[in-house]
C-alpha cells in the first residue's frame, strides 16, 4: 500500500505513514498513525489539505454478480480489513464533498447498487442518520450494519461483517 514507517525522530515519530491518493492515482496527502499506542493523538494529518474532502479506497469497485456492494467505513485500517469495495471517510462524519464523491464514484457503474454503512459500534446512531441522508438521494439501496459493542470493521473482518444483518433504509 506504499506505506512508510517514520522511526523515532520528528513530529511523526513512531508512526506509519499512509498515503492518500486522488482518483487519478496521485498522492495528495497522507495520514500518520501511531503504532505505539503511547501518543495522545492516534492520527496526525499534515496541515494545508483537509483529509475530510477525500476518500480512501483499497481497490477499484467491482460487481458481485449483478450488484455493486460498497461498504462505507471510518478508517483506513477498516478499509484494508474489508478489502475490495470498502471506502474510508476518515471518521464518523461525512462531508458534503465526500458525499458527492461517493455518488459520482458509484454512478459510473450501470448495475444494482448497495451502499452499506459500517461504522464502529460506538457510532451506530450517526451511521443511521448518515444512511438516511444518503437514502433520500441515492440511486440504489442504502443500509446500515450494527456492529457488536466495542467492535469495528478492522476487528471483525469481512466474513464476520457479512454474517451481520443489514438494516435497509431504502
PDB file of N, CA and C in Angstrom, residues 82-141:
ATOM      1  N   UNK A  82     -11.559  -4.964   5.227  1.00  0.00           N
ATOM      2  CA  UNK A  82     -12.696  -5.401   4.423  1.00  0.00           C
ATOM      3  C   UNK A  82     -12.301  -5.629   2.968  1.00  0.00           C
ATOM      4  N   UNK A  83     -11.271  -4.938   2.500  1.00  0.00           N
ATOM      5  CA  UNK A  83     -10.755  -5.182   1.159  1.00  0.00           C
ATOM      6  C   UNK A  83     -11.536  -4.486   0.070  1.00  0.00           C
ATOM      7  N   UNK A  84     -11.719  -5.189  -1.033  1.00  0.00           N
ATOM      8  CA  UNK A  84     -12.350  -4.619  -2.223  1.00  0.00           C
ATOM      9  C   UNK A  84     -13.719  -4.052  -1.865  1.00  0.00           C
ATOM     10  N   UNK A  85     -14.020  -2.892  -2.434  1.00  0.00           N
ATOM     11  CA  UNK A  85     -15.302  -2.205  -2.272  1.00  0.00           C
ATOM     12  C   UNK A  85     -15.501  -1.584  -0.895  1.00  0.00           C
ATOM     13  N   UNK A  86     -14.441  -1.394  -0.132  1.00  0.00           N
ATOM     14  CA  UNK A  86     -14.532  -0.683   1.138  1.00  0.00           C
ATOM     15  C   UNK A  86     -13.952   0.718   0.940  1.00  0.00           C
ATOM     16  N   UNK A  87     -14.694   1.723   1.361  1.00  0.00           N
ATOM     17  CA  UNK A  87     -14.305   3.120   1.183  1.00  0.00           C
ATOM     18  C   UNK A  87     -14.266   3.784   2.558  1.00  0.00           C
ATOM     19  N   UNK A  88     -13.136   4.415   2.881  1.00  0.00           N
ATOM     20  CA  UNK A  88     -12.984   5.093   4.169  1.00  0.00           C
ATOM     21  C   UNK A  88     -13.278   6.578   4.024  1.00  0.00           C
ATOM     22  N   UNK A  89     -13.977   7.125   5.041  1.00  0.00           N
ATOM     23  CA  UNK A  89     -14.310   8.554   5.066  1.00  0.00           C
ATOM     24  C   UNK A  89     -13.532   9.304   6.153  1.00  0.00           C
ATOM     25  N   UNK A  90     -12.593   8.650   6.816  1.00  0.00           N
ATOM     26  CA  UNK A  90     -11.722   9.274   7.818  1.00  0.00           C
ATOM     27  C   UNK A  90     -12.491   9.832   9.007  1.00  0.00           C
ATOM     28  N   UNK A  91     -13.358   9.047   9.591  1.00  0.00           N
ATOM     29  CA  UNK A  91     -14.055   9.487  10.791  1.00  0.00           C
ATOM     30  C   UNK A  91     -15.519   9.099  10.801  1.00  0.00           C
ATOM     31  N   UNK A  92     -16.237   9.648  11.759  1.00  0.00           N
ATOM     32  CA  UNK A  92     -17.638   9.299  11.989  1.00  0.00           C
ATOM     33  C   UNK A  92     -18.620  10.217  11.267  1.00  0.00           C
ATOM     34  N   UNK A  93     -18.125  11.199  10.556  1.00  0.00           N
ATOM     35  CA  UNK A  93     -18.972  12.120   9.806  1.00  0.00           C
ATOM     36  C   UNK A  93     -18.564  12.088   8.340  1.00  0.00           C
ATOM     37  N   UNK A  94     -19.482  12.505   7.484  1.00  0.00           N
ATOM     38  CA  UNK A  94     -19.202  12.584   6.055  1.00  0.00           C
ATOM     39  C   UNK A  94     -19.470  14.019   5.611  1.00  0.00           C
ATOM     40  N   UNK A  95     -18.496  14.599   4.935  1.00  0.00           N
ATOM     41  CA  UNK A  95     -18.660  15.975   4.462  1.00  0.00           C
ATOM     42  C   UNK A  95     -19.478  15.984   3.174  1.00  0.00           C
ATOM     43  N   UNK A  96     -20.060  17.133   2.815  1.00  0.00           N
ATOM     44  CA  UNK A  96     -20.771  17.227   1.531  1.00  0.00           C
ATOM     45  C   UNK A  96     -19.871  16.854   0.342  1.00  0.00           C
ATOM     46  N   UNK A  97     -18.603  17.233   0.395  1.00  0.00           N
ATOM     47  CA  UNK A  97     -17.663  16.890  -0.682  1.00  0.00           C
ATOM     48  C   UNK A  97     -17.509  15.376  -0.788  1.00  0.00           C
ATOM     49  N   UNK A  98     -17.384  14.694   0.343  1.00  0.00           N
ATOM     50  CA  UNK A  98     -17.270  13.237   0.331  1.00  0.00           C
ATOM     51  C   UNK A  98     -18.544  12.592  -0.205  1.00  0.00           C
ATOM     52  N   UNK A  99     -19.701  13.103   0.211  1.00  0.00           N
ATOM     53  CA  UNK A  99     -20.971  12.562  -0.287  1.00  0.00           C
ATOM     54  C   UNK A  99     -21.025  12.648  -1.805  1.00  0.00           C
ATOM     55  N   UNK A 100     -20.627  13.794  -2.335  1.00  0.00           N
ATOM     56  CA  UNK A 100     -20.643  13.971  -3.780  1.00  0.00           C
ATOM     57  C   UNK A 100     -19.678  12.998  -4.462  1.00  0.00           C
ATOM     58  N   UNK A 101     -18.499  12.820  -3.894  1.00  0.00           N
ATOM     59  CA  UNK A 101     -17.518  11.894  -4.475  1.00  0.00           C
ATOM     60  C   UNK A 101     -18.038  10.455  -4.448  1.00  0.00           C
ATOM     61  N   UNK A 102     -18.722  10.079  -3.378  1.00  0.00           N
ATOM     62  CA  UNK A 102     -19.284   8.726  -3.288  1.00  0.00           C
ATOM     63  C   UNK A 102     -20.355   8.540  -4.357  1.00  0.00           C
ATOM     64  N   UNK A 103     -21.241   9.513  -4.482  1.00  0.00           N
ATOM     65  CA  UNK A 103     -22.289   9.434  -5.509  1.00  0.00           C
ATOM     66  C   UNK A 103     -21.677   9.331  -6.912  1.00  0.00           C
ATOM     67  N   UNK A 104     -20.673  10.154  -7.193  1.00  0.00           N
ATOM     68  CA  UNK A 104     -20.015  10.122  -8.505  1.00  0.00           C
ATOM     69  C   UNK A 104     -19.323   8.785  -8.748  1.00  0.00           C
ATOM     70  N   UNK A 105     -18.651   8.285  -7.737  1.00  0.00           N
ATOM     71  CA  UNK A 105     -17.926   7.021  -7.853  1.00  0.00           C
ATOM     72  C   UNK A 105     -18.883   5.876  -8.173  1.00  0.00           C
ATOM     73  N   UNK A 106     -20.033   5.868  -7.523  1.00  0.00           N
ATOM     74  CA  UNK A 106     -20.984   4.777  -7.723  1.00  0.00           C
ATOM     75  C   UNK A 106     -21.854   4.984  -8.956  1.00  0.00           C
ATOM     76  N   UNK A 107     -21.999   6.203  -9.430  1.00  0.00           N
ATOM     77  CA  UNK A 107     -22.829   6.472 -10.606  1.00  0.00           C
ATOM     78  C   UNK A 107     -22.219   5.901 -11.880  1.00  0.00           C
ATOM     79  N   UNK A 108     -20.918   5.673 -11.877  1.00  0.00           N
ATOM     80  CA  UNK A 108     -20.222   5.157 -13.065  1.00  0.00           C
ATOM     81  C   UNK A 108     -20.736   3.771 -13.438  1.00  0.00           C
ATOM     82  N   UNK A 109     -20.979   2.957 -12.454  1.00  0.00           N
ATOM     83  CA  UNK A 109     -21.405   1.579 -12.694  1.00  0.00           C
ATOM     84  C   UNK A 109     -22.881   1.524 -13.057  1.00  0.00           C
ATOM     85  N   UNK A 110     -23.195   0.804 -14.112  1.00  0.00           N
ATOM     86  CA  UNK A 110     -24.583   0.599 -14.541  1.00  0.00           C
ATOM     87  C   UNK A 110     -25.048  -0.762 -14.034  1.00  0.00           C
ATOM     88  N   UNK A 111     -25.493  -0.796 -12.792  1.00  0.00           N
ATOM     89  CA  UNK A 111     -25.921  -2.046 -12.174  1.00  0.00           C
ATOM     90  C   UNK A 111     -26.729  -1.710 -10.920  1.00  0.00           C
ATOM     91  N   UNK A 112     -27.190  -2.733 -10.224  1.00  0.00           N
ATOM     92  CA  UNK A 112     -27.822  -2.543  -8.925  1.00  0.00           C
ATOM     93  C   UNK A 112     -26.729  -2.118  -7.949  1.00  0.00           C
ATOM     94  N   UNK A 113     -27.037  -1.148  -7.090  1.00  0.00           N
ATOM     95  CA  UNK A 113     -26.042  -0.644  -6.146  1.00  0.00           C
ATOM     96  C   UNK A 113     -26.545  -0.797  -4.715  1.00  0.00           C
ATOM     97  N   UNK A 114     -25.632  -1.205  -3.845  1.00  0.00           N
ATOM     98  CA  UNK A 114     -25.908  -1.261  -2.408  1.00  0.00           C
ATOM     99  C   UNK A 114     -24.787  -0.526  -1.688  1.00  0.00           C
ATOM    100  N   UNK A 115     -25.155   0.505  -0.949  1.00  0.00           N
ATOM    101  CA  UNK A 115     -24.211   1.250  -0.126  1.00  0.00           C
ATOM    102  C   UNK A 115     -24.481   0.853   1.316  1.00  0.00           C
ATOM    103  N   UNK A 116     -23.494   0.243   1.945  1.00  0.00           N
ATOM    104  CA  UNK A 116     -23.680  -0.289   3.299  1.00  0.00           C
ATOM    105  C   UNK A 116     -22.792   0.484   4.263  1.00  0.00           C
ATOM    106  N   UNK A 117     -23.434   1.184   5.192  1.00  0.00           N
ATOM    107  CA  UNK A 117     -22.727   1.975   6.195  1.00  0.00           C
ATOM    108  C   UNK A 117     -22.274   1.039   7.308  1.00  0.00           C
ATOM    109  N   UNK A 118     -20.965   0.985   7.537  1.00  0.00           N
ATOM    110  CA  UNK A 118     -20.409   0.046   8.510  1.00  0.00           C
ATOM    111  C   UNK A 118     -19.394   0.764   9.391  1.00  0.00           C
ATOM    112  N   UNK A 119     -19.895   1.670  10.231  1.00  0.00           N
ATOM    113  CA  UNK A 119     -19.023   2.416  11.133  1.00  0.00           C
ATOM    114  C   UNK A 119     -18.843   1.631  12.430  1.00  0.00           C
ATOM    115  N   UNK A 120     -17.918   2.085  13.264  1.00  0.00           N
ATOM    116  CA  UNK A 120     -17.634   1.424  14.535  1.00  0.00           C
ATOM    117  C   UNK A 120     -18.900   1.350  15.389  1.00  0.00           C
ATOM    118  N   UNK A 121     -18.906   0.424  16.347  1.00  0.00           N
ATOM    119  CA  UNK A 121     -20.105   0.200  17.158  1.00  0.00           C
ATOM    120  C   UNK A 121     -20.544   1.439  17.928  1.00  0.00           C
ATOM    121  N   UNK A 122     -19.601   2.292  18.326  1.00  0.00           N
ATOM    122  CA  UNK A 122     -19.961   3.489  19.096  1.00  0.00           C
ATOM    123  C   UNK A 122     -20.589   4.584  18.240  1.00  0.00           C
ATOM    124  N   UNK A 123     -20.690   4.366  16.935  1.00  0.00           N
ATOM    125  CA  UNK A 123     -21.216   5.409  16.044  1.00  0.00           C
ATOM    126  C   UNK A 123     -22.492   4.984  15.330  1.00  0.00           C
ATOM    127  N   UNK A 124     -23.216   4.014  15.850  1.00  0.00           N
ATOM    128  CA  UNK A 124     -24.368   3.494  15.117  1.00  0.00           C
ATOM    129  C   UNK A 124     -25.460   4.540  14.908  1.00  0.00           C
ATOM    130  N   UNK A 125     -25.722   5.381  15.894  1.00  0.00           N
ATOM    131  CA  UNK A 125     -26.758   6.413  15.724  1.00  0.00           C
ATOM    132  C   UNK A 125     -26.379   7.359  14.583  1.00  0.00           C
ATOM    133  N   UNK A 126     -25.123   7.765  14.520  1.00  0.00           N
ATOM    134  CA  UNK A 126     -24.660   8.613  13.420  1.00  0.00           C
ATOM    135  C   UNK A 126     -24.742   7.862  12.097  1.00  0.00           C
ATOM    136  N   UNK A 127     -24.409   6.585  12.130  1.00  0.00           N
ATOM    137  CA  UNK A 127     -24.445   5.764  10.922  1.00  0.00           C
ATOM    138  C   UNK A 127     -25.849   5.762  10.329  1.00  0.00           C
ATOM    139  N   UNK A 128     -26.860   5.583  11.168  1.00  0.00           N
ATOM    140  CA  UNK A 128     -28.245   5.588  10.693  1.00  0.00           C
ATOM    141  C   UNK A 128     -28.640   6.949  10.115  1.00  0.00           C
ATOM    142  N   UNK A 129     -28.240   8.028  10.784  1.00  0.00           N
ATOM    143  CA  UNK A 129     -28.553   9.374  10.305  1.00  0.00           C
ATOM    144  C   UNK A 129     -27.916   9.623   8.937  1.00  0.00           C
ATOM    145  N   UNK A 130     -26.652   9.267   8.789  1.00  0.00           N
ATOM    146  CA  UNK A 130     -25.957   9.447   7.511  1.00  0.00           C
ATOM    147  C   UNK A 130     -26.584   8.560   6.443  1.00  0.00           C
ATOM    148  N   UNK A 131     -26.930   7.339   6.819  1.00  0.00           N
ATOM    149  CA  UNK A 131     -27.567   6.417   5.870  1.00  0.00           C
ATOM    150  C   UNK A 131     -28.904   6.932   5.377  1.00  0.00           C
ATOM    151  N   UNK A 132     -29.707   7.482   6.265  1.00  0.00           N
ATOM    152  CA  UNK A 132     -30.997   8.050   5.865  1.00  0.00           C
ATOM    153  C   UNK A 132     -30.815   9.234   4.927  1.00  0.00           C
ATOM    154  N   UNK A 133     -29.788  10.041   5.195  1.00  0.00           N
ATOM    155  CA  UNK A 133     -29.489  11.176   4.317  1.00  0.00           C
ATOM    156  C   UNK A 133     -29.120  10.682   2.916  1.00  0.00           C
ATOM    157  N   UNK A 134     -28.282   9.666   2.833  1.00  0.00           N
ATOM    158  CA  UNK A 134     -27.922   9.094   1.533  1.00  0.00           C
ATOM    159  C   UNK A 134     -29.140   8.484   0.849  1.00  0.00           C
ATOM    160  N   UNK A 135     -29.946   7.779   1.600  1.00  0.00           N
ATOM    161  CA  UNK A 135     -31.096   7.067   1.027  1.00  0.00           C
ATOM    162  C   UNK A 135     -32.046   8.010   0.302  1.00  0.00           C
ATOM    163  N   UNK A 136     -32.119   9.250   0.769  1.00  0.00           N
ATOM    164  CA  UNK A 136     -33.046  10.213   0.165  1.00  0.00           C
ATOM    165  C   UNK A 136     -32.664  10.583  -1.264  1.00  0.00           C
ATOM    166  N   UNK A 137     -31.389  10.444  -1.606  1.00  0.00           N
ATOM    167  CA  UNK A 137     -30.940  10.912  -2.924  1.00  0.00           C
ATOM    168  C   UNK A 137     -30.084   9.900  -3.679  1.00  0.00           C
ATOM    169  N   UNK A 138     -29.978   8.682  -3.190  1.00  0.00           N
ATOM    170  CA  UNK A 138     -29.080   7.691  -3.778  1.00  0.00           C
ATOM    171  C   UNK A 138     -29.833   6.781  -4.746  1.00  0.00           C
ATOM    172  N   UNK A 139     -29.221   6.491  -5.872  1.00  0.00           N
ATOM    173  CA  UNK A 139     -29.800   5.603  -6.878  1.00  0.00           C
ATOM    174  C   UNK A 139     -29.421   4.160  -6.568  1.00  0.00           C
ATOM    175  N   UNK A 140     -30.015   3.616  -5.530  1.00  0.00           N
ATOM    176  CA  UNK A 140     -29.717   2.255  -5.105  1.00  0.00           C
ATOM    177  C   UNK A 140     -30.206   2.044  -3.685  1.00  0.00           C
ATOM    178  N   UNK A 141     -29.839   0.905  -3.107  1.00  0.00           N
ATOM    179  CA  UNK A 141     -30.222   0.594  -1.734  1.00  0.00           C
ATOM    180  C   UNK A 141     -29.162   1.109  -0.772  1.00  0.00           C
TER     181      UNK A 141
END
